[in-house]
Coordinates of C-alpha atoms in Angstrom, one line a residue:
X1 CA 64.4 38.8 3.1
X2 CA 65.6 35.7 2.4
X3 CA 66.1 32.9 5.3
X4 CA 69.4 32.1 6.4
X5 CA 70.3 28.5 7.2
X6 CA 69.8 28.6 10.7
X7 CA 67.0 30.7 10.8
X8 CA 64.6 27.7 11.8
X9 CA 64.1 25.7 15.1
X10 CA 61.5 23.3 15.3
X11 CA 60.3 21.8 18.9
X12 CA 57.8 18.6 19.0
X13 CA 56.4 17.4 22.1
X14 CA 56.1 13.6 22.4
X15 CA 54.2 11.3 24.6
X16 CA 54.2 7.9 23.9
X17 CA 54.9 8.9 20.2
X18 CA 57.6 7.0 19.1
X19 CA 55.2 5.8 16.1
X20 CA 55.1 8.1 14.8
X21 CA 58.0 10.6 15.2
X22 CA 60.3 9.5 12.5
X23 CA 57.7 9.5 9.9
X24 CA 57.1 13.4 11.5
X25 CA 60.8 14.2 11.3
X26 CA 61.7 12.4 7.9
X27 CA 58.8 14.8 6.3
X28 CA 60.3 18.4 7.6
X29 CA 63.9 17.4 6.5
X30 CA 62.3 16.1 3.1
X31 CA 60.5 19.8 3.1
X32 CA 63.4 21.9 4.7
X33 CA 64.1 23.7 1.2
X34 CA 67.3 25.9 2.2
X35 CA 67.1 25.8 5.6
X36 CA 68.8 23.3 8.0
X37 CA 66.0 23.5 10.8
X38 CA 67.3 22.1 14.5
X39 CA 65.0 20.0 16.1
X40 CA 64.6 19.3 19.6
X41 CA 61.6 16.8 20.7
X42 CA 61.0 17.6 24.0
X43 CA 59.6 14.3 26.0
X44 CA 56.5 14.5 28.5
X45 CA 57.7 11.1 30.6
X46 CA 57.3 8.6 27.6
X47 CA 58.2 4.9 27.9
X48 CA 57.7 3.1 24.6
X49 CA 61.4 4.1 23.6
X50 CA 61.6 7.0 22.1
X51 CA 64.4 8.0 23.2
X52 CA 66.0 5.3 21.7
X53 CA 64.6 6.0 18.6
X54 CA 65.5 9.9 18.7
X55 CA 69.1 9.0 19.4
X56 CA 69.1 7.5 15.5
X57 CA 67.2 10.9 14.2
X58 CA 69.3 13.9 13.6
X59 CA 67.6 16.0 16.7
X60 CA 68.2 17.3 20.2
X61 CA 66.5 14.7 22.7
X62 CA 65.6 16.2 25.7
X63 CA 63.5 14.3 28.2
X64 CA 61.1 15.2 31.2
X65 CA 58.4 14.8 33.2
X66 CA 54.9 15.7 32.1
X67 CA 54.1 18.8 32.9
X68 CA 51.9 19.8 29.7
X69 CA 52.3 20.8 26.5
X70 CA 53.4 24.2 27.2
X71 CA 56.1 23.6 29.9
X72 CA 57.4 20.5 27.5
X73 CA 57.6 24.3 24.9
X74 CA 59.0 26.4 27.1
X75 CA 62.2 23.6 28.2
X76 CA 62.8 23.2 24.4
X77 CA 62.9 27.2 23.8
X78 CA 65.7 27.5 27.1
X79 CA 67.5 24.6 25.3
X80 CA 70.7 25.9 23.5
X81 CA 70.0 24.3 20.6
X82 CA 67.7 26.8 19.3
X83 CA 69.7 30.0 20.0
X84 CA 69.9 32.0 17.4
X85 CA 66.4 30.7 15.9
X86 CA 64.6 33.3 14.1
X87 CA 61.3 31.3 14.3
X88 CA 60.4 28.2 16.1
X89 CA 58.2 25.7 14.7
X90 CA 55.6 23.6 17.0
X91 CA 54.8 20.8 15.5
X92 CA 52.7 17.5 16.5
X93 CA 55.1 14.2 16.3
X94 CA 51.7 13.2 14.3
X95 CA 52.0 15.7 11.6
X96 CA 53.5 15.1 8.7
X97 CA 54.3 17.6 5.7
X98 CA 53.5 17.0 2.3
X99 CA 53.9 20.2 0.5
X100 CA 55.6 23.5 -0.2
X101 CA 59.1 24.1 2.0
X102 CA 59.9 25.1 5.5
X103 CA 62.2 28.0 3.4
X104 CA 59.5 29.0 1.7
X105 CA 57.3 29.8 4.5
X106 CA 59.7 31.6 6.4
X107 CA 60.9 33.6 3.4
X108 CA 56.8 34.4 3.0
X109 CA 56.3 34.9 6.8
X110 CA 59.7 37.6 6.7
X111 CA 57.7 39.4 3.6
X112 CA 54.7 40.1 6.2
X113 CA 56.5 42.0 9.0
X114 CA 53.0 42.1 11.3
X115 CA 52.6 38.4 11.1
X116 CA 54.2 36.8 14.0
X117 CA 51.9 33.3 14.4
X118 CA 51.3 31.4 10.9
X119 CA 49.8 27.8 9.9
X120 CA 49.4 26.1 6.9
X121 CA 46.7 24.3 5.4
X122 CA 45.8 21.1 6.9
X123 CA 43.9 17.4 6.2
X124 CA 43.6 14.1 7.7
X125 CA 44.4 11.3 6.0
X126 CA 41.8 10.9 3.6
X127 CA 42.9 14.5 2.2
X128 CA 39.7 16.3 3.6
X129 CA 40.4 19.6 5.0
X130 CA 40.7 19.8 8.8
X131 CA 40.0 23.6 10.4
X132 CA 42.7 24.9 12.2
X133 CA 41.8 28.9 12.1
X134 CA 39.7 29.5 15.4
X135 CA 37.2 32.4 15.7
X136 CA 36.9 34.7 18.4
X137 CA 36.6 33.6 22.0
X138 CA 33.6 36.6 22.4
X139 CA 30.2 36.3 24.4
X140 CA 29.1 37.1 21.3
X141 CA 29.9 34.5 19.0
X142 CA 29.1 31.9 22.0
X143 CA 25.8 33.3 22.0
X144 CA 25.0 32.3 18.2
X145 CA 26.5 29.5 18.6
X146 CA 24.5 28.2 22.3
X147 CA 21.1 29.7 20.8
X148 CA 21.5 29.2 17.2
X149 CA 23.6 26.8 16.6
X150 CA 25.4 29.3 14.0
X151 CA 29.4 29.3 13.9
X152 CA 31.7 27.2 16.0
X153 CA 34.6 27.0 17.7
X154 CA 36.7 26.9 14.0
X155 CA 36.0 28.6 11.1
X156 CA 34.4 26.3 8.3
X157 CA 33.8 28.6 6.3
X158 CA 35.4 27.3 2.8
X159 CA 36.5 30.9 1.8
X160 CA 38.7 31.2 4.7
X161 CA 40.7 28.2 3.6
X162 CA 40.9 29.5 0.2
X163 CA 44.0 31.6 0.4
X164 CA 45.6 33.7 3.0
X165 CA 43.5 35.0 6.0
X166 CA 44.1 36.3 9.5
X167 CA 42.6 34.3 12.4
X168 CA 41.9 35.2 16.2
X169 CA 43.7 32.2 16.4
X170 CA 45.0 28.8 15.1
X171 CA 45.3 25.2 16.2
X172 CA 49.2 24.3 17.4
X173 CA 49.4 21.3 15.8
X174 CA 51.2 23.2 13.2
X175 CA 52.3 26.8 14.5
X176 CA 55.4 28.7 13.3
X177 CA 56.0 32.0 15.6
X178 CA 58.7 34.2 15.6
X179 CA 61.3 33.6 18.1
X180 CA 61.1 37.4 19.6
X181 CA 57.6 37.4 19.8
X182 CA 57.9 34.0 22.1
X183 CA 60.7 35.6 24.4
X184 CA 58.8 39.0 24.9
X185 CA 55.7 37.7 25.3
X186 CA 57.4 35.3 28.0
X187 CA 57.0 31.6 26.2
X188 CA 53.6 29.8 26.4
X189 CA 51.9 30.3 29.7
X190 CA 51.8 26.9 32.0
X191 CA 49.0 27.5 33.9
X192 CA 47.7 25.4 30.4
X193 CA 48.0 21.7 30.4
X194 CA 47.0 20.7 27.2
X195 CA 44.4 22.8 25.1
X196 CA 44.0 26.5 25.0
X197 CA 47.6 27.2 25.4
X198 CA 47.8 28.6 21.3
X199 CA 44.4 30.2 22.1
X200 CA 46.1 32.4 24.7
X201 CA 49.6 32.6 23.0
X202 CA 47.7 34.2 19.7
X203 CA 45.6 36.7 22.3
X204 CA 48.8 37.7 23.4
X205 CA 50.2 37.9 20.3
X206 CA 47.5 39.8 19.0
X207 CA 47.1 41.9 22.2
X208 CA 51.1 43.1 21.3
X209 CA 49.5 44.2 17.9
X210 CA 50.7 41.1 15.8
X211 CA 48.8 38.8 13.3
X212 CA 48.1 35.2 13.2
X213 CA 48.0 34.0 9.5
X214 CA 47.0 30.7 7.6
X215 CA 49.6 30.3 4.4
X216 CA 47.8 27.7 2.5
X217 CA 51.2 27.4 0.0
X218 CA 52.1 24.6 2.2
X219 CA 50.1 21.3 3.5
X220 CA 50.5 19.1 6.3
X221 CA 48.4 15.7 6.9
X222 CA 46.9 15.6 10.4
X223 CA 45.6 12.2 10.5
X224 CA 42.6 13.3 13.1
X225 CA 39.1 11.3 11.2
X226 CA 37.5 8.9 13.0
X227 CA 39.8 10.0 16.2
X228 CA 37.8 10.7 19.0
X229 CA 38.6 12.2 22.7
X230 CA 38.1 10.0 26.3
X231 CA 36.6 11.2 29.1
X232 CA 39.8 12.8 30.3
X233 CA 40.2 14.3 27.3
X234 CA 37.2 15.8 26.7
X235 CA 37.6 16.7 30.7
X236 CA 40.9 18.9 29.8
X237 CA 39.6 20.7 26.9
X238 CA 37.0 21.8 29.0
X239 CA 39.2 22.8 31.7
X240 CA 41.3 24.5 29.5
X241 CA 38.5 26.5 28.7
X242 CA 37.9 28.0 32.2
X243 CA 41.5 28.3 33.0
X244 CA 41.3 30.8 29.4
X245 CA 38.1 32.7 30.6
X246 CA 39.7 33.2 34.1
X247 CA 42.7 34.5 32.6
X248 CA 41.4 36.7 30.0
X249 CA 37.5 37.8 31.5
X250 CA 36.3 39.3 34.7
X251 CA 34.2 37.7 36.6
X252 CA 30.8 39.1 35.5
X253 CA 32.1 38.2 31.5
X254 CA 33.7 35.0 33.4
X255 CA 30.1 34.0 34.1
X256 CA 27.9 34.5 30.8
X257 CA 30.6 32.8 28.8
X258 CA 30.2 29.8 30.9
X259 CA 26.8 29.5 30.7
X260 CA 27.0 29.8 26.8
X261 CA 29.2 27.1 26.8
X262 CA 26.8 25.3 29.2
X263 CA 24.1 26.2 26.7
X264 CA 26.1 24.8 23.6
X265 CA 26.7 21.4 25.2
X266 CA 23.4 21.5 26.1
X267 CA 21.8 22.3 22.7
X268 CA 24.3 19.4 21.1
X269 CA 23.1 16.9 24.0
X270 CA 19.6 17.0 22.9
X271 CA 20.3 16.7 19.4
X272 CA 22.5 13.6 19.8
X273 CA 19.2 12.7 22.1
X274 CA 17.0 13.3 19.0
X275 CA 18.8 11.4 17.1
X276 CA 19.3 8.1 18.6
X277 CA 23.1 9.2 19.7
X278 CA 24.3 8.5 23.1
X279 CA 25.3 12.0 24.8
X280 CA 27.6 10.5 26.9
X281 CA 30.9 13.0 25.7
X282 CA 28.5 15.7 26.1
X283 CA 27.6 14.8 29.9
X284 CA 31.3 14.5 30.6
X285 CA 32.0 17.9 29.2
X286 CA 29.0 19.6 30.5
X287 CA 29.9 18.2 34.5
X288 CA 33.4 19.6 33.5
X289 CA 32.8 22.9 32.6
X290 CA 30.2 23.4 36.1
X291 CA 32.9 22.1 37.7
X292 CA 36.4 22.6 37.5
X293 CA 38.3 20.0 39.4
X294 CA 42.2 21.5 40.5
X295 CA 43.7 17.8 41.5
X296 CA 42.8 16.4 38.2
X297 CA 43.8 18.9 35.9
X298 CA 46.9 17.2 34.3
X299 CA 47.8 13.9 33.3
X300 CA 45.8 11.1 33.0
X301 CA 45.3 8.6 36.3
X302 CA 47.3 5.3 35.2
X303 CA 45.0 2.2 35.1
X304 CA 45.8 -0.5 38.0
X305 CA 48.9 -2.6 36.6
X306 CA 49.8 0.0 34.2
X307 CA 53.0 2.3 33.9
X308 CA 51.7 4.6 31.3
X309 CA 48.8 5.6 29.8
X310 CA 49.0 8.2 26.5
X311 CA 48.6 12.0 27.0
X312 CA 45.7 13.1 24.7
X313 CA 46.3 14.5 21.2
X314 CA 45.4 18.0 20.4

């Protein structure tokens, strides 16, 4: 089946991104092949102009308050812009794409009717590859990983990131989905505020008998090397974590995953210890994941005698 014209929306979320939205935007028009995608950035209370910026890009602007990641998804899939949309790409306003075409990935996508989530191969901006395909969220694989230090939270596996492959899941920087999928499965669930929220939307994807899929014909630059996470950061990821285990797990299940986790961040603490590295990311996610704090999960506290401080970057 071949793409129609209109067969593509495409939502990013912005925070304080106007640096580097164009650059995002100018790449998926230059990589649109047949398609004429419609965008629609939906804003998370920036203040650095975007908006003023979008209104010379040819997009929907719509802005908001900054209610997380996934309610900034679920107001751009309600926008009329995007009726009609066949698939929906999520996309960070820090990704840019440098190969194959937005056609060509929805004409492969239509030739693999189970395959509802799909990403593409990804690097920073040195060109190293940057894993994106998660494994499963299992007591399990947590187990290796806490007591053995085997596995991760991402494949790394080179062979995965050969060619095609399914995933349990795959990081939304990059994410196409089908637009039916999205509506039946009732958009991305809120409860997330940054972090977890493609974890869950693949489980339900998957859970509806669907596939997630890396397509390594096409490439996008994620410039993540040398980035590293805040305290607040690291504090949501963590969060984000619980919130998934609550959602998913019963209580018993609950329990033994979060002591894994409290068993990998412990393991990686005394390494870092060993080798001369301060642990200090590693105490902030370890008091986060014992304790889950309600009034802070969300946006960042603004520093005294600032109006806005940056949302954190997947």
């Amino acid at each position: 089946m071949l793409p129609s014209p209109s067969d593509l929306g495409v939502v990013v979320v912005t925070h304080q991104s106007s640096r580097d939205l164009e650059a995002c935007v100018r790449a998926l028009l230059d990589h649109q092949g047949d398609l004429e995608p419609r965008l629609v950035v939906s804003d998370a209370g920036s203040t650095d102009g975007v908006a003023e910026l979008a209104a010379r890009l040819p997009l929907h602007f719509l802005p908001g308050p900054n209610r997380g990641f996934a309610a900034a998804v679920n107001r751009a899939l309600a926008d009329p812009a995007l009726a009609g949309a066949r698939w929906v790409l999520l996309v960070n306003p820090d990704v840019r794409m440098v190969e194959g075409s937005l056609s060509q990935l929805l004409a492969r996508c239509d030739a693999l009717p189970p395959v509802a989530i799909a990403t593409v191969r990804t690097v920073d901006q040195h060109g190293d590859l940057v894993l994106n395909l998660g494994r499963p969220v299992s007591l399990r694989q947590w187990m290796r990983m806490a007591l053995r230090g085997v596995g991760g939270d991402w494949y790394s596996e080179p062979e995965r990131y050969a060619g095609e492959a399914t995933a349990a899941w795959a990081a939304g920087s990059f994410l196409l989905v089908r637009r039916d999928v999205l509506d039946d499965l009732g958009g991305l669930d809120e409860r997330f505020f940054l972090y977890s929220e493609e974890v869950d939307l693949c489980a339900r994807a998957r859970q509806a008998g669907w596939q997630v899929r890396y397509l390594p014909s096409a490439t996008v630059v994620h410039p993540l090397a040398g980035r590293s996470l805040d305290a607040h950061q690291i504090r949501l990821l963590a969060w984000s974590r619980l919130v998934y285990l609550r959602k998913w797990h019963r209580a018993p299940a609950r329990l033994a995953l979060r002591a894994a986790r409290v068993l990998m961040i412990l393991r990686s603490l005394v390494q870092d210890m060993l080798r001369g590295i301060s642990p200090r990311a590693q105490w902030t996610e370890l008091l986060a994941t014992l304790r889950f704090d309600p009034a802070r999960y969300g946006a960042a506290p603004l520093p005294e005698g600032r109006r806005t401080r940056p949302v954190p970057t997947r």
